Each structure stands twice: as structure tokens, then as C-alpha cells.
Amino acid sequence: MNAIDHHGATVPRRGAALVRACHPEPTAAVTLFSAALAASSGRTARGVGLVASAVLAGQLSVGWSNDLVDRHRDAAGGRADKPLVGDGLTPATVAAATATALVACVPLSLACGRRAGFTHLAAVASAWGYNLGLKATPLSVVPYAVSFALLPTFVVQGLPGAPAPPWWLPAAASLLGAGAHFANVLPDLDADARTGVRGLPQRLGAAGSRGSAALLLAAGSAVAALGPARPWGLRVGVLAAVGVLTSAGLRRDDRTAFRTAMAVAAIDVALVVAGARLD
């Protein structure tokens, strides 16, 4: 028999709801991308594990806090797909999980090196700034641009001597993160309008957000492909593939848009892992 908690939900069901509340797709994607970048930089298995653990903890705290802060707005908007609205997940459970992940993020980040650790904590703080109010302002894209730029910087600074990353790496990540913001918001535009969220994508509308996502994703891919030295054939091939994927994915339903952004980012990370030098 499954154990029953004091709210009447089975423990496995509550656990599944908690996983859904952390925004599992972007959490997993960002963690895997960071681990792949760490592996390509020549880190030991322990070093890669520390990077992945720190990023995972930070992403979990951001995802859970997002749903926790937005729970009343999600309820007002009829977001039954949100675990805190439709699955009976309690705010206390999510708050405890958020605090645990955030506390764990601090030593895990600093274990990667003092300078690198503070860089990663700044990335997490920027993402929290989005959750705590910037998402409803014209500056909503700024935390995405800042946090994504700081993630590869964190990975590189954890190498011996805490070197600075090559210019194109945080620039590409920043552009991709900003593009992901516009793509991610597309499915929620109607609900956001009902609950008064007025971030930059909401102000631009669906057409403006799609165009912004496409432009930013293409620009990020161009920087990732053309920034480091690499044979021209590979650069052109990657950019062509990204162009086709972006054009096709952003024209489909809004739920596909964010997955398209993640696929573009995955291609760009693979490009970096395959041939970029981080020293």
C-alpha cells in the first residue's frame, strides 16, 4: 500500500507533483548543458559532478520558488496544470524543498572555487529576482540574460587560476537565455493577461515575442558558431540547421516554442563541447 500524508495524498503522488513543480524540463536541460560544458573544459569527474550538483540545486530552488510565489496568480488564472493549484501540493512542502535546495546550493557552488561559486550564486540570485517581481516588468528579460551569461562563466572560473571565459561564451549564452524567455512565455500569454502580468513579452504580444525569440536564438547561435575558431563548413552547417529548426519550431503551437529554444541551446552546447577551447 502507498503511504498517505496528512493531506490525503499518497507520498508517490506528492513526490511526482513536487517534481513537476520544479519545472523539470528547463531544470534538467540547464543542468545537463552545464555538466557537458564542464566536461569539455577538462575537469575531473568530481569537478563535473560538483558543477552539475550546484547547478541542479540552484535550478531546483528557482523552479520551486517560481511556483510558490505565483501560486495565487496561477489559481486566479485557472492554471490547473500547476501542481500547487491542481494536484493538492501544499505551499509548505514546496517552501521546504525550496529552502533545502537553496541552502545546498551555497556550499556546492563554493566547492567549485570561491570566485566561481560567487558567480554561480549571483546567477541564482538574478533568477530569483525574476521570480520576486521582475517578471511583471519591462525588465523581465534581464534576469534571463544575466543568469545565462553567468552560468558558463561559473564553469570556466572553476578551472585552475580562475580564468575568464572567452567573450563569445557568455555572450552566446546570454542571447540564448533571452530568447528562451520569450519562447517560454508564449503558452502563458492569455493567463498572464487575466492576472495582470506585464513583462516584456506580454507587452510585445504573441507576434512580437515569437519574433524576438527567433532573433535572439539565431543571434546566440551565430555567436556560438562564429566566436571560436572552427572550420567554416561546420559553422555554416550548424547555423543552417538552427535556422531551419527555429523557423519550424516557433511557427507551431506555443508549447513547442520553448522546446525549440532548448533544442537550439543543445545544438549550440554540442558545438562548444565538440570544438571550443575554454582556456
C-alpha positions as a LaTeX table, in Angstrom:
\begin{tabular}{lrrr}
\hline
Residue & $x$ (\AA) & $y$ (\AA) & $z$ (\AA) \\
\hline
Met1 & 0.00 & 0.00 & 0.00 \\
Asn2 & 1.10 & 3.57 & $-0.62$ \\
Ala3 & 1.70 & 5.77 & 2.38 \\
Ile4 & $-0.80$ & 8.59 & 2.87 \\
Asp5 & 0.28 & 12.02 & 4.06 \\
His6 & $-1.84$ & 14.13 & 6.38 \\
His7 & $-3.46$ & 15.95 & 3.43 \\
Gly8 & $-4.76$ & 12.71 & 1.97 \\
Ala9 & $-2.38$ & 12.43 & $-0.99$ \\
Thr10 & $-0.16$ & 9.42 & $-1.49$ \\
Val11 & 3.53 & 10.07 & $-0.95$ \\
Pro12 & 4.46 & 8.96 & $-4.52$ \\
Arg13 & 1.81 & 11.30 & $-5.93$ \\
Arg14 & 3.08 & 14.19 & $-3.83$ \\
Gly15 & 6.64 & 13.42 & $-4.94$ \\
Ala16 & 5.60 & 13.42 & $-8.59$ \\
Ala17 & 3.79 & 16.73 & $-8.12$ \\
Leu18 & 6.90 & 18.19 & $-6.47$ \\
Val19 & 9.00 & 17.15 & $-9.47$ \\
Arg20 & 6.53 & 18.83 & $-11.83$ \\
Ala21 & 6.62 & 21.99 & $-9.72$ \\
Cys22 & 10.38 & 22.40 & $-10.20$ \\
His23 & 9.92 & 23.00 & $-13.96$ \\
Pro24 & 11.71 & 19.74 & $-14.80$ \\
Glu25 & 12.47 & 20.35 & $-18.48$ \\
Pro26 & 14.50 & 23.57 & $-18.10$ \\
Thr27 & 15.97 & 22.34 & $-14.81$ \\
Ala28 & 17.28 & 19.17 & $-16.45$ \\
Ala29 & 18.39 & 20.97 & $-19.61$ \\
Val30 & 20.39 & 23.69 & $-17.84$ \\
Thr31 & 22.00 & 21.13 & $-15.53$ \\
Leu32 & 23.00 & 18.83 & $-18.40$ \\
Phe33 & 24.30 & 21.72 & $-20.51$ \\
Ser34 & 26.45 & 22.95 & $-17.62$ \\
Ala35 & 27.79 & 19.46 & $-16.94$ \\
Ala36 & 28.65 & 18.97 & $-20.61$ \\
Leu37 & 30.50 & 22.29 & $-20.68$ \\
Ala38 & 32.37 & 21.36 & $-17.51$ \\
Ala39 & 33.38 & 18.02 & $-19.02$ \\
Ser40 & 34.63 & 19.71 & $-22.18$ \\
Ser41 & 36.83 & 22.04 & $-20.11$ \\
Gly42 & 38.92 & 19.11 & $-18.87$ \\
Arg43 & 37.55 & 18.85 & $-15.36$ \\
Thr44 & 37.81 & 15.63 & $-13.38$ \\
Ala45 & 34.71 & 13.52 & $-12.81$ \\
Arg46 & 34.47 & 15.02 & $-9.33$ \\
Gly47 & 34.64 & 18.53 & $-10.77$ \\
Val48 & 31.91 & 17.79 & $-13.29$ \\
Gly49 & 29.78 & 16.29 & $-10.53$ \\
Leu50 & 30.21 & 19.40 & $-8.38$ \\
Val51 & 29.20 & 21.69 & $-11.23$ \\
Ala52 & 26.15 & 19.57 & $-12.01$ \\
Ser53 & 25.13 & 19.36 & $-8.34$ \\
Ala54 & 25.49 & 23.11 & $-7.78$ \\
Val55 & 23.54 & 23.98 & $-10.91$ \\
Leu56 & 20.84 & 21.42 & $-10.13$ \\
Ala57 & 20.38 & 22.78 & $-6.62$ \\
Gly58 & 20.16 & 26.32 & $-7.93$ \\
Gln59 & 17.71 & 25.39 & $-10.66$ \\
Leu60 & 15.50 & 23.48 & $-8.23$ \\
Ser61 & 15.35 & 26.47 & $-5.89$ \\
Val62 & 14.43 & 28.76 & $-8.80$ \\
Gly63 & 11.79 & 26.44 & $-10.22$ \\
Trp64 & 10.10 & 25.70 & $-6.91$ \\
Ser65 & 10.18 & 29.33 & $-5.77$ \\
Asn66 & 8.61 & 30.37 & $-9.07$ \\
Asp67 & 5.54 & 28.21 & $-8.50$ \\
Leu68 & 5.44 & 29.14 & $-4.83$ \\
Val69 & 5.46 & 32.88 & $-5.48$ \\
Asp70 & 2.95 & 32.57 & $-8.34$ \\
Arg71 & 0.51 & 30.18 & $-6.66$ \\
His72 & $-2.23$ & 32.77 & $-6.05$ \\
Arg73 & $-1.87$ & 34.21 & $-9.55$ \\
Asp74 & $-1.92$ & 30.71 & $-11.05$ \\
Ala75 & $-5.09$ & 29.87 & $-9.12$ \\
Ala76 & $-6.75$ & 33.08 & $-10.30$ \\
Gly77 & $-5.73$ & 32.28 & $-13.87$ \\
Gly78 & $-7.20$ & 28.77 & $-13.70$ \\
Arg79 & $-3.80$ & 27.09 & $-14.12$ \\
Ala80 & $-4.89$ & 23.58 & $-13.13$ \\
Asp81 & $-1.67$ & 22.28 & $-14.73$ \\
Lys82 & 0.30 & 23.80 & $-11.87$ \\
Pro83 & 0.85 & 21.29 & $-9.02$ \\
Leu84 & 0.13 & 23.90 & $-6.33$ \\
Val85 & $-3.23$ & 24.55 & $-7.99$ \\
Gly86 & $-4.42$ & 21.27 & $-9.46$ \\
Asp87 & $-2.57$ & 18.48 & $-7.63$ \\
Gly88 & $-3.07$ & 19.42 & $-4.00$ \\
Leu89 & 0.62 & 20.09 & $-3.40$ \\
Thr90 & 0.92 & 22.26 & $-0.29$ \\
Pro91 & 2.86 & 25.53 & $-0.13$ \\
Ala92 & 4.64 & 24.26 & 3.00 \\
Thr93 & 6.04 & 21.29 & 1.09 \\
Val94 & 7.29 & 23.45 & $-1.77$ \\
Ala95 & 8.71 & 26.04 & 0.64 \\
Ala96 & 10.66 & 23.34 & 2.48 \\
Ala97 & 12.00 & 21.92 & $-0.79$ \\
Thr98 & 12.94 & 25.41 & $-1.99$ \\
Ala99 & 14.82 & 26.22 & 1.21 \\
Thr100 & 16.64 & 22.89 & 1.15 \\
Ala101 & 17.78 & 23.37 & $-2.46$ \\
Leu102 & 18.85 & 26.97 & $-1.85$ \\
Val103 & 20.86 & 26.09 & 1.26 \\
Ala104 & 22.54 & 23.20 & $-0.55$ \\
Cys105 & 23.39 & 25.46 & $-3.50$ \\
Val106 & 25.74 & 27.62 & $-1.40$ \\
Pro107 & 28.38 & 25.05 & $-0.33$ \\
Leu108 & 28.08 & 23.17 & $-3.62$ \\
Ser109 & 28.80 & 26.37 & $-5.56$ \\
Leu110 & 31.72 & 27.42 & $-3.35$ \\
Ala111 & 33.19 & 23.92 & $-3.60$ \\
Cys112 & 33.81 & 24.71 & $-7.28$ \\
Gly113 & 36.11 & 27.57 & $-6.28$ \\
Arg114 & 35.50 & 30.79 & $-4.39$ \\
Arg115 & 35.30 & 33.08 & $-7.39$ \\
Ala116 & 33.30 & 30.60 & $-9.42$ \\
Gly117 & 30.99 & 29.93 & $-6.50$ \\
Phe118 & 30.08 & 33.57 & $-6.04$ \\
Thr119 & 29.48 & 33.86 & $-9.78$ \\
His120 & 27.02 & 30.98 & $-9.67$ \\
Leu121 & 25.28 & 32.38 & $-6.59$ \\
Ala122 & 24.91 & 35.67 & $-8.46$ \\
Ala123 & 23.28 & 33.77 & $-11.34$ \\
Val124 & 20.83 & 32.13 & $-8.93$ \\
Ala125 & 20.10 & 35.47 & $-7.24$ \\
Ser126 & 19.36 & 37.02 & $-10.63$ \\
Ala127 & 16.87 & 34.22 & $-11.39$ \\
Trp128 & 15.24 & 34.72 & $-8.00$ \\
Gly129 & 14.91 & 38.42 & $-8.86$ \\
Tyr130 & 12.75 & 37.38 & $-11.81$ \\
Asn131 & 10.51 & 35.30 & $-9.55$ \\
Leu132 & 10.23 & 38.00 & $-6.91$ \\
Gly133 & 8.93 & 40.72 & $-9.19$ \\
Leu134 & 10.93 & 41.44 & $-12.33$ \\
Lys135 & 8.79 & 39.01 & $-14.37$ \\
Ala136 & 5.93 & 41.53 & $-14.25$ \\
Thr137 & 8.02 & 44.47 & $-15.50$ \\
Pro138 & 9.57 & 45.54 & $-18.82$ \\
Leu139 & 12.88 & 44.27 & $-17.39$ \\
Ser140 & 11.67 & 40.66 & $-17.29$ \\
Val141 & 14.24 & 39.56 & $-19.86$ \\
Val142 & 17.20 & 40.91 & $-17.87$ \\
Pro143 & 17.46 & 38.05 & $-15.31$ \\
Tyr144 & 17.44 & 35.50 & $-18.13$ \\
Ala145 & 20.19 & 37.34 & $-19.99$ \\
Val146 & 22.28 & 37.82 & $-16.83$ \\
Ser147 & 21.84 & 34.35 & $-15.32$ \\
Phe148 & 22.56 & 32.51 & $-18.56$ \\
Ala149 & 25.67 & 34.62 & $-19.16$ \\
Leu150 & 26.94 & 33.83 & $-15.67$ \\
Leu151 & 26.46 & 30.06 & $-15.94$ \\
Pro152 & 29.31 & 29.35 & $-18.41$ \\
Thr153 & 31.37 & 31.99 & $-16.63$ \\
Phe154 & 30.94 & 29.96 & $-13.44$ \\
Val155 & 32.05 & 26.79 & $-15.20$ \\
Val156 & 35.20 & 28.37 & $-16.65$ \\
Gln157 & 36.16 & 30.24 & $-13.48$ \\
Gly158 & 36.25 & 26.94 & $-11.62$ \\
Leu159 & 39.32 & 25.90 & $-13.61$ \\
Pro160 & 42.81 & 26.33 & $-12.10$ \\
Gly161 & 43.68 & 30.02 & $-11.88$ \\
Ala162 & 40.00 & 31.06 & $-12.18$ \\
Pro163 & 40.37 & 32.24 & $-15.80$ \\
Ala164 & 37.85 & 34.48 & $-17.53$ \\
Pro165 & 35.79 & 32.79 & $-20.25$ \\
Pro166 & 36.28 & 33.73 & $-23.91$ \\
Trp167 & 34.00 & 36.67 & $-24.75$ \\
Trp168 & 31.74 & 34.72 & $-27.07$ \\
Leu169 & 30.73 & 32.09 & $-24.49$ \\
Pro170 & 28.75 & 34.26 & $-22.03$ \\
Ala171 & 27.54 & 36.42 & $-24.94$ \\
Ala172 & 26.06 & 33.41 & $-26.73$ \\
Ala173 & 24.55 & 32.07 & $-23.52$ \\
Ser174 & 23.01 & 35.45 & $-22.70$ \\
Leu175 & 21.36 & 35.71 & $-26.10$ \\
Leu176 & 20.06 & 32.13 & $-25.91$ \\
Gly177 & 18.69 & 32.72 & $-22.42$ \\
Ala178 & 16.90 & 35.87 & $-23.51$ \\
Gly179 & 15.43 & 34.03 & $-26.48$ \\
Ala180 & 14.26 & 31.22 & $-24.21$ \\
His181 & 12.41 & 33.77 & $-22.07$ \\
Phe182 & 10.29 & 34.97 & $-24.98$ \\
Ala183 & 9.62 & 31.40 & $-26.12$ \\
Asn184 & 8.80 & 30.19 & $-22.61$ \\
Val185 & 6.15 & 32.86 & $-22.01$ \\
Leu186 & 4.18 & 32.20 & $-25.20$ \\
Pro187 & 1.86 & 29.49 & $-23.76$ \\
Asp188 & 1.00 & 31.71 & $-20.77$ \\
Leu189 & 0.16 & 34.99 & $-22.50$ \\
Asp190 & $-3.62$ & 34.61 & $-22.08$ \\
Ala191 & $-3.37$ & 33.60 & $-18.42$ \\
Asp192 & $-0.88$ & 36.41 & $-17.78$ \\
Ala193 & $-3.28$ & 38.93 & $-19.31$ \\
Arg194 & $-6.04$ & 37.78 & $-16.93$ \\
Thr195 & $-3.81$ & 38.11 & $-13.87$ \\
Gly196 & $-2.06$ & 41.36 & $-14.73$ \\
Val197 & 1.46 & 40.13 & $-15.52$ \\
Arg198 & 3.05 & 42.75 & $-17.77$ \\
Gly199 & 6.56 & 41.57 & $-18.53$ \\
Leu200 & 8.30 & 42.47 & $-21.76$ \\
Pro201 & 6.87 & 39.51 & $-23.77$ \\
Gln202 & 3.34 & 40.34 & $-22.61$ \\
Arg203 & 3.82 & 43.93 & $-23.75$ \\
Leu204 & 5.08 & 42.81 & $-27.16$ \\
Gly205 & 2.32 & 40.24 & $-27.64$ \\
Ala206 & 2.50 & 36.83 & $-29.32$ \\
Ala207 & 3.85 & 38.04 & $-32.66$ \\
Gly208 & 6.47 & 40.28 & $-31.06$ \\
Ser209 & 7.56 & 37.54 & $-28.67$ \\
Arg210 & 7.90 & 35.00 & $-31.46$ \\
Gly211 & 9.97 & 37.41 & $-33.50$ \\
Ser212 & 12.14 & 38.32 & $-30.51$ \\
Ala213 & 12.69 & 34.66 & $-29.66$ \\
Ala214 & 13.69 & 33.83 & $-33.23$ \\
Leu215 & 16.07 & 36.80 & $-33.50$ \\
Leu216 & 17.75 & 36.17 & $-30.15$ \\
Leu217 & 18.13 & 32.42 & $-30.67$ \\
Ala218 & 19.61 & 33.00 & $-34.13$ \\
Ala219 & 22.00 & 35.65 & $-32.77$ \\
Gly220 & 23.10 & 33.38 & $-29.91$ \\
Ser221 & 23.74 & 30.54 & $-32.30$ \\
Ala222 & 25.74 & 32.80 & $-34.61$ \\
Val223 & 27.95 & 33.93 & $-31.74$ \\
Ala224 & 28.45 & 30.33 & $-30.55$ \\
Ala225 & 29.31 & 29.17 & $-34.06$ \\
Leu226 & 31.45 & 32.08 & $-35.21$ \\
Gly227 & 33.13 & 33.13 & $-31.96$ \\
Pro228 & 35.67 & 30.32 & $-31.59$ \\
Ala229 & 37.96 & 29.18 & $-34.38$ \\
Arg230 & 36.37 & 26.33 & $-36.28$ \\
Pro231 & 36.23 & 25.04 & $-39.86$ \\
Trp232 & 33.83 & 27.08 & $-42.00$ \\
Gly233 & 31.86 & 24.05 & $-43.17$ \\
Leu234 & 30.83 & 23.14 & $-39.65$ \\
Arg235 & 29.89 & 26.73 & $-38.79$ \\
Val236 & 27.65 & 27.13 & $-41.82$ \\
Gly237 & 26.08 & 23.72 & $-41.34$ \\
Val238 & 25.19 & 24.38 & $-37.71$ \\
Leu239 & 23.76 & 27.81 & $-38.44$ \\
Ala240 & 21.65 & 26.40 & $-41.28$ \\
Ala241 & 20.30 & 23.65 & $-39.02$ \\
Val242 & 19.48 & 26.13 & $-36.28$ \\
Gly243 & 17.74 & 28.41 & $-38.77$ \\
Val244 & 15.51 & 25.62 & $-40.03$ \\
Leu245 & 14.73 & 24.37 & $-36.52$ \\
Thr246 & 13.92 & 27.85 & $-35.21$ \\
Ser247 & 11.73 & 28.74 & $-38.16$ \\
Ala248 & 9.77 & 25.50 & $-37.96$ \\
Gly249 & 9.51 & 25.26 & $-34.18$ \\
Leu250 & 8.39 & 28.81 & $-33.47$ \\
Arg251 & 5.60 & 28.57 & $-36.03$ \\
Arg252 & 3.97 & 25.60 & $-34.32$ \\
Asp253 & 1.90 & 25.61 & $-31.15$ \\
Asp254 & 3.15 & 27.69 & $-28.24$ \\
Arg255 & 4.10 & 24.62 & $-26.16$ \\
Thr256 & 6.59 & 23.68 & $-28.87$ \\
Ala257 & 8.30 & 27.07 & $-28.79$ \\
Phe258 & 10.19 & 26.57 & $-25.54$ \\
Arg259 & 11.26 & 23.07 & $-26.54$ \\
Thr260 & 12.58 & 24.57 & $-29.76$ \\
Ala261 & 14.62 & 27.05 & $-27.73$ \\
Met262 & 16.04 & 24.19 & $-25.63$ \\
Ala263 & 16.87 & 22.21 & $-28.78$ \\
Val264 & 18.72 & 25.20 & $-30.24$ \\
Ala265 & 20.65 & 25.60 & $-27.00$ \\
Ala266 & 21.50 & 21.89 & $-27.05$ \\
Ile267 & 22.91 & 22.18 & $-30.57$ \\
Asp268 & 25.00 & 25.18 & $-29.56$ \\
Val269 & 26.31 & 23.44 & $-26.43$ \\
Ala270 & 27.22 & 20.40 & $-28.54$ \\
Leu271 & 29.06 & 22.74 & $-30.89$ \\
Val272 & 31.03 & 24.23 & $-27.99$ \\
Val273 & 31.76 & 20.84 & $-26.45$ \\
Ala274 & 32.91 & 19.45 & $-29.78$ \\
Gly275 & 35.43 & 22.11 & $-30.65$ \\
Ala276 & 35.68 & 25.18 & $-28.45$ \\
Arg277 & 38.72 & 25.89 & $-26.33$ \\
Leu278 & 37.91 & 27.43 & $-22.99$ \\
Asp279 & 41.42 & 28.36 & $-21.97$ \\
\hline
\end{tabular}
